[in-house]
Coordinates of C-alpha atoms in Angstrom, one line a residue:
M772 CA -21.6 -8.4 11.6
S773 CA -20.7 -4.9 11.4
N774 CA -23.8 -2.4 9.8
A775 CA -20.4 -0.7 7.9
S776 CA -19.9 -2.2 4.4
P777 CA -16.5 -2.5 2.3
E778 CA -17.5 0.1 0.1
T779 CA -17.4 2.6 3.2
A780 CA -13.8 1.5 3.8
R781 CA -11.1 4.5 4.7
T782 CA -8.0 1.7 4.6
L783 CA -7.2 -1.4 3.2
P784 CA -6.9 -3.3 6.3
E785 CA -10.5 -2.5 7.2
A786 CA -11.5 -3.2 3.4
L787 CA -10.4 -7.0 4.2
R788 CA -11.8 -7.0 7.5
L789 CA -15.1 -5.9 6.1
R790 CA -14.8 -8.0 3.1
G791 CA -14.0 -11.2 5.2
E792 CA -17.3 -10.3 7.4
H793 CA -19.9 -9.5 3.9
Q794 CA -18.2 -12.1 1.4
P795 CA -16.5 -14.6 3.1
D796 CA -16.4 -17.3 0.5
Q797 CA -15.8 -15.4 -2.7
V798 CA -13.0 -15.7 -4.4
A799 CA -10.7 -13.3 -3.4
Y800 CA -6.9 -14.4 -5.5
V801 CA -6.2 -18.1 -7.5
F802 CA -2.0 -18.4 -8.5
L803 CA -1.5 -19.8 -11.8
R804 CA 0.5 -21.9 -11.7
D805 CA 3.4 -22.2 -14.7
G806 CA 1.1 -18.9 -15.6
E807 CA -1.9 -21.9 -16.5
V808 CA -3.3 -24.3 -14.2
P809 CA -4.9 -23.0 -11.0
D810 CA -2.5 -24.0 -7.8
E811 CA -4.0 -22.2 -5.0
T812 CA -7.2 -20.4 -4.2
M813 CA -7.9 -17.3 -1.7
T814 CA -11.1 -16.5 -0.1
Y815 CA -11.6 -12.7 1.2
G816 CA -12.5 -14.8 4.9
E817 CA -9.4 -16.8 4.6
L818 CA -6.9 -13.9 3.7
A819 CA -8.5 -12.0 6.3
G820 CA -7.9 -14.5 8.9
A821 CA -4.2 -14.9 7.4
A822 CA -3.8 -11.0 7.7
G823 CA -4.2 -10.7 10.7
T824 CA -2.9 -13.7 11.8
R825 CA 0.1 -12.2 10.8
A826 CA -0.3 -9.2 11.6
E827 CA -0.3 -10.8 15.6
L828 CA 3.2 -12.4 14.5
L829 CA 4.8 -9.0 13.7
A830 CA 3.1 -7.2 16.7
A831 CA 4.7 -10.3 19.2
A832 CA 8.4 -9.6 17.1
G833 CA 7.8 -6.1 17.9
L834 CA 7.8 -4.7 14.9
A835 CA 4.8 -1.9 15.2
G836 CA 5.6 1.4 14.3
R837 CA 8.8 -0.1 12.4
S838 CA 9.8 -1.6 8.7
A839 CA 10.3 -4.7 7.2
V840 CA 11.8 -6.0 3.8
L841 CA 9.3 -7.9 2.2
L842 CA 10.8 -10.4 0.1
Y843 CA 8.8 -12.9 -1.6
P844 CA 8.3 -14.8 -4.9
S845 CA 5.0 -14.2 -6.8
G846 CA 2.4 -16.1 -4.9
L847 CA -0.5 -15.9 -2.5
E848 CA 1.7 -15.7 0.5
F849 CA 3.2 -12.0 -0.5
V850 CA -0.6 -10.8 -0.7
R851 CA -1.0 -12.3 2.7
T852 CA 1.8 -10.5 4.5
L853 CA 1.5 -7.2 2.2
L854 CA -2.1 -6.9 4.1
G855 CA -0.9 -8.2 7.3
C856 CA 1.7 -6.1 7.3
M857 CA -0.5 -2.8 6.3
A858 CA -3.0 -4.8 9.2
G859 CA -0.1 -4.3 11.8
G860 CA 1.5 -0.8 11.4
V861 CA 4.6 -2.6 10.0
A862 CA 5.9 -0.5 6.4
G863 CA 6.7 -2.9 4.6
A864 CA 9.2 -2.5 1.8
P865 CA 8.7 -5.7 -1.2
V866 CA 12.2 -6.0 -2.7
Q867 CA 12.6 -8.9 -6.0
V868 CA 14.2 -11.6 -4.2
P869 CA 17.9 -12.2 -5.5
R870 CA 18.9 -14.2 -8.0
R871 CA 23.3 -12.7 -8.2
R872 CA 25.3 -10.7 -6.0
N873 CA 24.1 -7.5 -7.8
G874 CA 20.2 -8.2 -6.3
L875 CA 21.7 -9.0 -2.5
V876 CA 23.7 -5.7 -2.5
R877 CA 20.4 -3.8 -3.4
L878 CA 18.4 -5.5 -0.7
R879 CA 21.2 -4.6 1.9
R880 CA 20.9 -1.4 1.0
I881 CA 16.9 -1.1 0.9
A882 CA 17.0 -2.6 4.0
D883 CA 19.6 -0.7 5.7
N884 CA 18.0 2.7 4.2
A885 CA 14.2 1.3 5.8
G886 CA 16.1 1.3 9.1
T887 CA 15.0 -2.5 10.0
T888 CA 16.9 -5.9 10.0
T889 CA 13.9 -7.5 9.4
V890 CA 13.3 -9.7 6.2
L891 CA 10.2 -11.6 5.8
T892 CA 10.2 -14.0 3.7
T893 CA 8.9 -17.9 2.8
T894 CA 10.4 -21.1 3.9
A895 CA 12.0 -21.7 -0.2
V896 CA 13.7 -18.6 -0.3
K897 CA 15.2 -18.1 3.1
A898 CA 16.5 -21.8 2.4
G899 CA 17.7 -20.8 -0.8
L900 CA 19.4 -17.4 -0.1
E901 CA 21.1 -19.0 3.3
R902 CA 22.8 -21.8 0.6
S903 CA 23.9 -19.3 -1.9
F904 CA 24.1 -16.1 0.2
G905 CA 25.0 -17.8 3.9
D906 CA 28.8 -16.2 4.1
S907 CA 28.4 -12.6 2.0
P908 CA 28.3 -9.8 4.2
E909 CA 25.2 -8.8 2.9
L910 CA 23.1 -11.2 4.8
S911 CA 24.9 -10.7 8.0
G912 CA 23.1 -9.4 11.0
L913 CA 19.7 -9.5 9.1
T914 CA 16.8 -11.4 10.5
L915 CA 15.1 -13.7 8.1
L916 CA 11.4 -14.5 9.0
A917 CA 9.4 -16.7 7.2
T918 CA 5.4 -16.4 7.6
D919 CA 4.4 -19.4 5.3
G920 CA 2.9 -22.3 7.6
L921 CA 1.6 -20.2 10.0
T922 CA -1.7 -21.3 11.3
T923 CA -4.6 -18.9 11.5
D924 CA -7.7 -19.5 14.6
G925 CA -11.1 -17.6 13.9
D926 CA -10.7 -14.8 15.7
S927 CA -7.7 -13.1 13.8
A928 CA -9.5 -11.8 11.3
R929 CA -11.8 -10.1 13.5
R930 CA -9.0 -8.8 15.6
I931 CA -8.0 -6.8 12.7
G932 CA -7.0 -2.9 13.5
A933 CA -8.4 0.2 11.9
P934 CA -4.6 2.3 10.8
D935 CA -4.8 5.7 10.4
Q936 CA -4.8 7.5 7.5
D937 CA -2.0 8.7 7.6
A938 CA 0.4 6.4 8.6
I939 CA 2.7 4.8 6.1
A940 CA 1.4 1.8 4.9
L941 CA 4.2 0.9 2.0
L942 CA 7.5 1.7 1.5
Q943 CA 8.0 1.2 -2.4
Y944 CA 11.5 1.8 -3.6
T945 CA 12.1 3.4 -7.3
S946 CA 13.5 1.3 -9.4
G947 CA 17.4 3.0 -10.5
S948 CA 20.8 2.9 -9.1
T949 CA 21.4 0.0 -6.1
G950 CA 23.6 2.3 -4.7
D951 CA 20.8 5.4 -3.9
P952 CA 17.5 3.4 -3.1
K953 CA 15.2 5.8 -2.8
G954 CA 11.9 5.0 -0.3
V955 CA 8.6 6.1 -1.5
V956 CA 6.6 7.0 1.5
V957 CA 3.0 5.5 1.1
S958 CA -0.1 6.1 3.3
H959 CA -3.0 4.4 3.8
R960 CA -4.8 7.6 2.6
N961 CA -2.8 7.0 -0.6
F962 CA -3.7 4.1 -1.8
M963 CA -7.5 4.0 -1.4
H964 CA -7.7 7.7 -3.4
N965 CA -5.8 5.9 -6.0
A966 CA -8.2 2.8 -5.7
R967 CA -10.8 5.0 -5.7
E968 CA -9.6 7.0 -8.9
T969 CA -8.5 4.4 -10.9
D970 CA -12.2 2.8 -10.4
E971 CA -13.6 6.1 -11.2
L972 CA -11.6 5.9 -14.3
W973 CA -11.7 2.2 -15.2
P974 CA -14.3 0.5 -13.3
C975 CA -13.9 -2.5 -11.7
Q976 CA -17.7 -3.2 -11.6
P977 CA -19.4 -6.4 -10.2
G978 CA -18.8 -9.6 -12.4
G979 CA -15.4 -8.0 -13.7
T980 CA -12.0 -10.0 -13.3
I981 CA -8.1 -9.2 -13.1
V982 CA -5.1 -11.2 -14.5
N983 CA -2.0 -10.1 -13.6
W984 CA 1.8 -11.3 -14.4
L985 CA 3.6 -7.9 -13.1
P986 CA 5.5 -8.2 -10.5
L987 CA 3.8 -8.2 -7.3
F988 CA 6.9 -6.3 -5.5
H989 CA 6.5 -3.2 -8.4
D990 CA 3.8 -0.5 -8.1
M991 CA 2.1 -1.5 -11.3
G992 CA 2.0 -4.9 -10.4
M993 CA 0.3 -4.6 -6.9
L994 CA -2.0 -2.1 -7.5
F995 CA -3.7 -3.4 -10.4
G996 CA -2.7 -7.2 -9.2
V997 CA -3.3 -6.7 -5.6
V998 CA -4.7 -3.6 -4.2
M999 CA -7.8 -3.1 -6.9
P1000 CA -9.0 -6.3 -6.6
L1001 CA -9.8 -6.0 -2.8
W1002 CA -11.2 -2.1 -3.3
A1003 CA -13.4 -3.7 -5.8
G1004 CA -14.4 -7.0 -4.8
I1005 CA -13.3 -8.8 -7.7
P1006 CA -11.6 -12.1 -8.3
S1007 CA -7.5 -11.9 -9.1
Y1008 CA -5.9 -14.2 -10.9
L1009 CA -1.9 -14.2 -10.8
M1010 CA 0.8 -15.7 -12.0
A1011 CA 4.5 -15.3 -12.4
P1012 CA 6.5 -13.1 -14.3
E1013 CA 8.7 -15.6 -15.8
S1014 CA 5.6 -17.0 -17.3
F1015 CA 4.4 -14.3 -19.1
I1016 CA 8.2 -13.5 -20.9
R1017 CA 8.3 -17.3 -21.3
R1018 CA 5.7 -17.7 -23.2
P1019 CA 3.5 -14.4 -23.7
A1020 CA 0.6 -16.3 -25.0
R1021 CA -0.3 -17.2 -21.1
W1022 CA -1.0 -14.2 -20.2
L1023 CA -4.0 -13.9 -23.4
E1024 CA -5.2 -17.3 -22.5
A1025 CA -5.7 -16.9 -19.0
I1026 CA -7.6 -13.5 -19.5
A1027 CA -9.7 -15.5 -22.3
R1028 CA -10.2 -18.8 -20.1
F1029 CA -11.0 -16.3 -16.4
G1030 CA -13.3 -14.2 -18.1
G1031 CA -10.4 -11.0 -17.1
T1032 CA -12.0 -7.4 -17.8
H1033 CA -8.9 -6.0 -16.5
A1034 CA -5.2 -6.0 -16.8
A1035 CA -2.2 -4.0 -17.2
A1036 CA 1.4 -3.7 -18.7
P1037 CA 4.1 -1.6 -20.1
S1038 CA 4.3 -1.4 -23.7
F1039 CA 6.8 -4.0 -24.2
A1040 CA 4.7 -6.6 -22.9
Y1041 CA 1.8 -5.7 -25.7
E1042 CA 4.9 -5.7 -28.1
L1043 CA 5.8 -9.6 -27.2
C1044 CA 2.0 -10.5 -27.8
V1045 CA 2.1 -9.0 -31.2
R1046 CA 5.6 -10.9 -31.9
A1047 CA 4.2 -14.1 -30.7
A1048 CA 1.2 -13.7 -32.7
A1049 CA 2.9 -12.9 -35.9
E1050 CA 4.9 -16.6 -35.0
G1051 CA 1.9 -18.2 -34.8
Q1052 CA 1.8 -19.0 -31.1
T1053 CA -1.6 -17.3 -30.1
D1054 CA -4.0 -18.9 -32.3
D1055 CA -5.6 -20.5 -29.3
V1056 CA -6.3 -17.4 -27.4
G1057 CA -9.8 -17.9 -26.9
D1058 CA -12.5 -15.1 -26.3
L1059 CA -11.1 -11.7 -25.6
S1060 CA -14.0 -10.1 -25.7
R1061 CA -14.7 -9.4 -22.3
W1062 CA -11.2 -7.4 -21.6
R1063 CA -12.9 -3.8 -20.7
V1064 CA -9.2 -2.5 -19.7
A1065 CA -5.7 -3.3 -21.4
A1066 CA -3.9 -0.6 -19.4
N1067 CA -0.2 0.1 -21.0
G1068 CA 1.6 2.2 -19.2
A1069 CA 5.1 2.5 -17.0
E1070 CA 6.9 3.7 -20.4
P1071 CA 6.1 5.5 -23.3
V1072 CA 3.3 4.3 -25.3
R1073 CA 4.2 3.2 -28.4
W1074 CA 1.2 3.8 -31.7
Q1075 CA 2.4 1.3 -33.9
T1076 CA 2.1 -1.2 -30.6
V1077 CA -1.3 0.1 -30.2
T1078 CA -2.8 -0.6 -33.5
T1079 CA -0.7 -3.9 -34.3
F1080 CA -2.0 -5.2 -31.0
I1081 CA -5.6 -4.2 -31.3
R1082 CA -5.4 -5.6 -35.5
A1083 CA -3.6 -8.9 -34.2
F1084 CA -6.0 -9.7 -31.6
A1085 CA -9.4 -8.3 -33.4
R1086 CA -10.2 -11.8 -34.2
N1087 CA -10.2 -12.9 -30.6
G1088 CA -13.2 -10.1 -29.9
F1089 CA -11.0 -7.7 -28.6
S1090 CA -11.6 -4.3 -29.2
P1091 CA -10.3 -1.5 -29.2
K1092 CA -11.8 0.9 -26.7
A1093 CA -10.3 -1.8 -24.6
M1094 CA -6.8 0.1 -25.1
C1095 CA -5.8 2.0 -22.9
P1096 CA -2.6 3.7 -22.8
G1097 CA -2.0 6.1 -19.4
Y1098 CA 0.6 7.3 -16.8
G1099 CA 1.8 6.6 -13.4
L1100 CA 4.7 6.8 -11.4
A1101 CA 5.7 5.3 -7.5
E1102 CA 5.7 8.5 -6.5
N1103 CA 1.9 9.5 -7.0
T1104 CA 1.1 5.9 -5.4
L1105 CA 1.0 4.9 -9.3
K1106 CA -1.8 6.4 -11.4
V1107 CA -1.8 10.1 -12.5
T1108 CA -3.9 9.9 -15.8
G1109 CA -5.4 7.2 -18.4
T1110 CA -7.5 7.0 -21.4
S1111 CA -11.0 6.2 -20.9
Q1112 CA -12.0 2.5 -21.9
H1113 CA -15.1 4.3 -24.2
T1114 CA -13.3 5.6 -26.4
S1115 CA -10.5 4.3 -28.5
P1116 CA -6.7 5.4 -27.9
G1117 CA -5.4 8.3 -30.2
A1118 CA -2.5 9.8 -31.3
L1119 CA -1.5 12.9 -32.0
W1120 CA 0.8 13.3 -35.5
V1121 CA 3.3 16.2 -35.1
N1122 CA 6.6 17.8 -36.7
P1123 CA 9.4 15.4 -35.0
A1124 CA 11.2 19.1 -35.8
A1125 CA 9.0 21.3 -34.0
L1126 CA 9.0 18.7 -31.1
S1127 CA 12.4 18.6 -30.8
D1128 CA 12.5 22.7 -30.2
G1129 CA 9.9 21.8 -27.6
V1130 CA 6.8 23.4 -29.7
V1131 CA 3.9 21.1 -30.6
E1132 CA 2.8 21.4 -34.4
P1133 CA 0.4 19.0 -35.5
V1134 CA 0.5 18.1 -39.1
H1135 CA 0.0 15.6 -41.3
G1136 CA 2.4 13.8 -43.8
P1137 CA 5.1 11.5 -44.2
E1138 CA 7.2 13.3 -42.0
S1139 CA 5.0 13.9 -39.0
V1140 CA 5.3 11.4 -36.0
P1141 CA 2.9 10.0 -33.7
A1142 CA 2.2 10.9 -30.2
V1143 CA 0.5 8.8 -27.7
S1144 CA -2.3 10.0 -25.8
C1145 CA -2.0 8.9 -21.9
G1146 CA -5.8 10.6 -20.9
S1147 CA -6.7 13.0 -18.6
T1148 CA -6.6 12.8 -14.8
V1149 CA -9.7 12.3 -12.5
P1150 CA -11.4 15.2 -10.5
G1151 CA -8.9 15.4 -7.4
T1152 CA -5.5 15.1 -9.6
T1153 CA -4.3 17.9 -12.0
V1154 CA -1.2 18.0 -14.0
R1155 CA 0.5 21.0 -14.6
I1156 CA 3.7 20.9 -17.7
V1157 CA 6.3 23.3 -16.3
Q1158 CA 9.7 25.1 -17.7
P1159 CA 12.0 22.9 -15.5
E1160 CA 14.7 25.8 -15.5
T1161 CA 12.1 28.6 -14.7
L1162 CA 9.3 26.5 -12.5
T1163 CA 7.0 28.5 -14.8
E1164 CA 4.1 26.8 -16.1
L1165 CA 3.8 26.2 -19.7
P1166 CA 0.5 26.7 -22.5
P1167 CA -0.8 24.1 -23.9
G1168 CA 1.7 22.9 -27.3
R1169 CA 4.6 23.6 -25.4
V1170 CA 6.9 20.4 -24.1
G1171 CA 8.1 20.6 -20.4
E1172 CA 8.1 19.0 -17.4
I1173 CA 5.3 16.9 -15.7
W1174 CA 4.2 17.7 -12.0
V1175 CA 1.2 16.5 -10.3
A1176 CA -0.4 17.6 -7.4
G1177 CA -3.7 15.9 -5.6
P1178 CA -4.7 13.3 -2.7
C1179 CA -2.4 10.3 -4.7
V1180 CA 1.0 11.9 -4.5
A1181 CA 2.7 10.5 -1.8
G1182 CA 4.7 11.8 1.2
G1183 CA 8.2 12.3 0.1
Y1184 CA 11.3 9.8 0.3
L1185 CA 12.4 8.0 3.6
G1186 CA 15.1 9.8 5.0
R1187 CA 15.9 12.4 2.4
P1188 CA 13.6 15.9 3.9
E1189 CA 15.8 17.8 1.1
L1190 CA 15.5 16.0 -1.8
S1191 CA 11.8 14.9 -0.7
E1192 CA 11.0 18.6 -0.4
E1193 CA 12.4 19.8 -3.9
V1194 CA 10.8 16.7 -5.6
F1195 CA 7.5 16.9 -3.5
R1196 CA 6.8 20.0 -2.3
A1197 CA 7.9 22.0 -5.9
R1198 CA 5.7 25.4 -6.2
I1199 CA 5.2 26.7 -10.1
R1200 CA 6.8 30.3 -9.7
G1201 CA 3.8 32.9 -10.1
G1202 CA 1.4 30.2 -8.9
D1203 CA -1.0 29.9 -6.2
G1204 CA 1.5 28.0 -3.6
T1205 CA -0.3 24.3 -4.5
P1206 CA 2.6 21.8 -4.1
H1207 CA 3.5 20.0 -6.6
L1208 CA 5.3 16.7 -7.4
R1209 CA 7.9 17.2 -9.8
T1210 CA 8.4 13.7 -12.3
G1211 CA 11.2 14.3 -14.3
D1212 CA 9.3 13.3 -17.5
L1213 CA 8.8 15.4 -20.0
G1214 CA 5.5 15.8 -22.4
F1215 CA 2.9 18.3 -23.5
L1216 CA -1.2 18.9 -22.6
H1217 CA -3.1 18.7 -26.0
E1218 CA -7.1 19.3 -25.7
D1219 CA -6.5 18.6 -21.9
E1220 CA -4.8 15.4 -22.5
L1221 CA -1.0 14.1 -21.3
Y1222 CA 1.3 13.3 -23.9
V1223 CA 4.4 11.2 -22.8
T1224 CA 7.4 12.2 -24.6
G1225 CA 10.4 11.2 -22.7
R1226 CA 12.5 11.5 -19.3
L1227 CA 14.0 15.0 -18.9
K1228 CA 17.4 13.4 -17.4
D1229 CA 17.3 11.1 -20.9
L1230 CA 16.9 13.6 -23.2
I1231 CA 19.7 13.9 -25.9
I1232 CA 21.3 17.2 -27.2
R1233 CA 22.7 17.5 -30.3
K1234 CA 23.5 20.5 -32.5
G1235 CA 21.6 22.8 -29.5
R1236 CA 18.4 20.2 -30.8
N1237 CA 16.8 17.6 -28.3
Y1238 CA 16.2 13.9 -29.0
Y1239 CA 14.3 11.4 -27.2
P1240 CA 16.3 8.1 -26.9
Q1241 CA 13.2 5.7 -27.2
D1242 CA 12.9 7.1 -30.4
I1243 CA 16.1 6.3 -31.0
E1244 CA 16.2 3.0 -29.7
E1245 CA 12.8 2.1 -31.3
S1246 CA 14.4 3.1 -35.5
T1247 CA 17.7 0.5 -33.7
E1248 CA 14.8 -2.0 -33.2
Q1249 CA 13.4 -2.0 -36.3
A1250 CA 16.2 -1.8 -38.2
V1251 CA 16.9 -5.8 -37.8
A1252 CA 14.9 -8.4 -38.6
G1253 CA 14.6 -10.9 -35.6
L1254 CA 15.3 -8.0 -32.7
H1255 CA 13.3 -8.3 -29.6
P1256 CA 11.6 -5.2 -28.3
N1257 CA 13.0 -2.8 -26.0
C1258 CA 16.4 -4.7 -26.6
A1259 CA 18.5 -1.5 -27.2
A1260 CA 19.3 1.6 -25.1
A1261 CA 20.7 4.9 -26.7
F1262 CA 22.6 7.8 -24.7
S1263 CA 25.2 10.6 -24.4
V1264 CA 28.3 10.9 -23.1
D1265 CA 31.1 13.6 -22.7
D1266 CA 34.0 12.4 -23.6
G1267 CA 36.2 15.7 -22.3
T1268 CA 35.7 17.5 -25.9
S1269 CA 32.1 17.0 -27.2
E1270 CA 28.6 14.6 -26.8
R1271 CA 29.1 11.5 -28.3
L1272 CA 25.9 9.4 -28.9
I1273 CA 25.6 5.7 -28.2
I1274 CA 23.8 2.6 -28.4
L1275 CA 23.8 -0.6 -27.1
V1276 CA 21.6 -3.2 -28.6
E1277 CA 20.6 -6.8 -27.6
V1278 CA 21.3 -9.1 -30.5
D1279 CA 20.4 -13.2 -29.9
G1280 CA 22.6 -16.0 -32.0
R1281 CA 19.9 -16.2 -34.9
V1282 CA 20.5 -12.9 -35.6
I1283 CA 24.1 -13.1 -36.0
K1284 CA 23.9 -16.4 -37.7
N1285 CA 22.1 -14.8 -40.6
I1286 CA 23.2 -11.6 -41.0
G1287 CA 26.7 -11.0 -38.9
P1288 CA 27.6 -8.2 -36.3
A1289 CA 29.0 -6.0 -39.0
T1290 CA 25.6 -6.5 -40.7
A1291 CA 23.8 -5.2 -38.0
R1292 CA 26.0 -2.3 -36.6
D1293 CA 25.5 -1.1 -40.1
L1294 CA 22.1 -1.4 -40.9
V1295 CA 21.4 0.8 -37.3
H1296 CA 23.5 3.2 -38.6
A1297 CA 21.7 3.5 -41.5
A1298 CA 17.9 3.6 -39.7
V1299 CA 19.1 6.2 -37.3
W1300 CA 21.1 8.4 -40.0
E1301 CA 17.6 8.4 -42.4
R1302 CA 14.9 8.3 -39.4
H1303 CA 16.6 11.1 -37.5
R1304 CA 19.9 12.5 -39.3
L1305 CA 21.6 11.4 -36.9
Y1306 CA 25.2 9.8 -36.5
V1307 CA 25.8 7.4 -34.1
D1308 CA 29.4 7.3 -32.5
E1309 CA 29.5 3.8 -31.4
I1310 CA 26.9 0.7 -31.3
L1311 CA 28.0 -1.5 -29.3
L1312 CA 26.1 -5.1 -29.6
L1313 CA 25.6 -7.3 -26.4
R1314 CA 23.8 -11.0 -25.6
R1315 CA 20.4 -11.4 -24.7
G1316 CA 19.8 -10.0 -21.3
A1317 CA 22.7 -8.4 -20.7
L1318 CA 21.3 -4.7 -21.0
S1319 CA 20.5 -3.0 -17.5
K1320 CA 16.7 -3.4 -17.0
T1321 CA 14.5 -2.1 -14.0
S1322 CA 11.9 -5.8 -12.6
S1323 CA 9.2 -4.4 -15.2
G1324 CA 11.7 -4.2 -18.2
K1325 CA 12.5 -0.7 -18.7
V1326 CA 16.0 -0.5 -19.7
Q1327 CA 18.1 1.7 -17.5
R1328 CA 19.6 4.2 -19.5
R1329 CA 21.8 5.8 -16.7
A1330 CA 22.8 2.7 -15.7
C1331 CA 24.1 1.2 -18.9
R1332 CA 25.5 4.5 -18.9
Q1333 CA 27.6 3.8 -16.2
R1334 CA 28.7 0.2 -16.6
Y1335 CA 29.8 1.9 -20.8
E1336 CA 32.0 4.6 -19.2
E1337 CA 33.3 1.7 -16.6
G1338 CA 33.8 -0.5 -19.7
T1339 CA 32.3 -3.4 -18.0
L1340 CA 29.9 -4.6 -21.2
D1341 CA 31.1 -7.4 -22.6
S1342 CA 30.2 -6.4 -26.4
L1343 CA 30.3 -8.8 -29.4
P1344 CA 33.4 -8.5 -31.6
I1345 CA 32.4 -6.8 -34.9
E1346 CA 34.7 -8.7 -37.3
E1347 CA 35.2 -5.9 -40.9
S1348 CA 34.4 -8.2 -44.5
Q1349 CA 37.2 -7.6 -45.8

């Protein structure tokens, strides 16, 4: 047995090998069938052996030093193969399993961008793709290699290599247009620094447990569901995203049943839990008092969501201090900032008119709006607020683009040197020359804490003032009883003579049956005017599931705008009352 300990590891494969030596019988990952029943359990010893076997398979296939697409449903085979790729020197590119043609197109474009024809997957997914898309040109020339069913010998774990820290550990493709895939080059060093910083902010102490429903091919799901448990040596309970979406209470029930201490989700997931509670679906959730870190990120955090979730589950022992808003992105491996688990989440109430002009003016009163703190960084990572046109640093209390510097910033976009130089190595004019990551997000600093206000390119500008689309979308969701969280997309379009404000709204059949489409539209018009003094030029009502969204559930406003301009949206007819 090696004298080294997992805590001394410099890469995730090394940490896996050492945990396999030191803790071979400790449970590492458990997959919950239907989000409820433990269906498959894997110890560190079993995982180390399985990853070693897959590393050897990949080496025999000549893939060491090359890349491969990882096409897996939620489950433990993804974990085995991801770590097998890292151990075998293969740059894995996780991709969502296609269900429709547009998903297949994205798969092919990512494979082409990654420079690979190899797709690692399961026997079932391979058969399904060949059955449904076998004659599609997107699959032509791709080799589908099933990794499940491999047998592991006793020496596989010992043969796990020690990759160079600066070698590529992963290609994380960002959400966005399928026609322009951008693969973030994440090194082993990036992974380990992000794990250390996350653990420093939200310590995963012995006895801790992670419960995760987020898709594992997504940066947040991968870091919380796979990387952090391995780094900290604590078990991770995984479920498929569909299990959560169909019944959000399953996530909370699993946290209570298995003693979950850490879990992460976007803001809309907490909204779904609040709605489930209001409908009486969470009465039997159980004890949530062990939940210490409920990380809330991946999109602007809503203060109402934070407060209503805390109130809804206080009776289950959920502590206000457990709600931890944060900010991160794939280009920084994941985490940038987060609020401490030792303090309750906070909001700064500001003047919305001043905020539209880029100035933070704290006020109290009925006209003020809350901005949620996403906390601060840990030593090593720094955040600056920069005027995006002049590239000069702005003082606290001014809204600008969020720039990040530190060891978690990834190497760039694969095969995009000019874009990588612009995004990952930007320099502040008049600064010390330190390269920064331009996030494209807007925010401000107040008392050393970061507040995120929106996306730079999504800003809606009317009569010289800035409006954040998520604020308009929140007003839309609250305008009509029965609308679901994350059901609206607000954006502006240029018709050649002026900018027009457009809102797309997903509605289900019950809403339309109760009040009719014309009333739903009029309620949205009135709510947006009352709260923002904005006239909406056009409101389209769509059926549930029609909005373009990322794998983690965030609305893709640019994709929605493109579909609107192309005229490919199938909207519900609105008949005016006589």
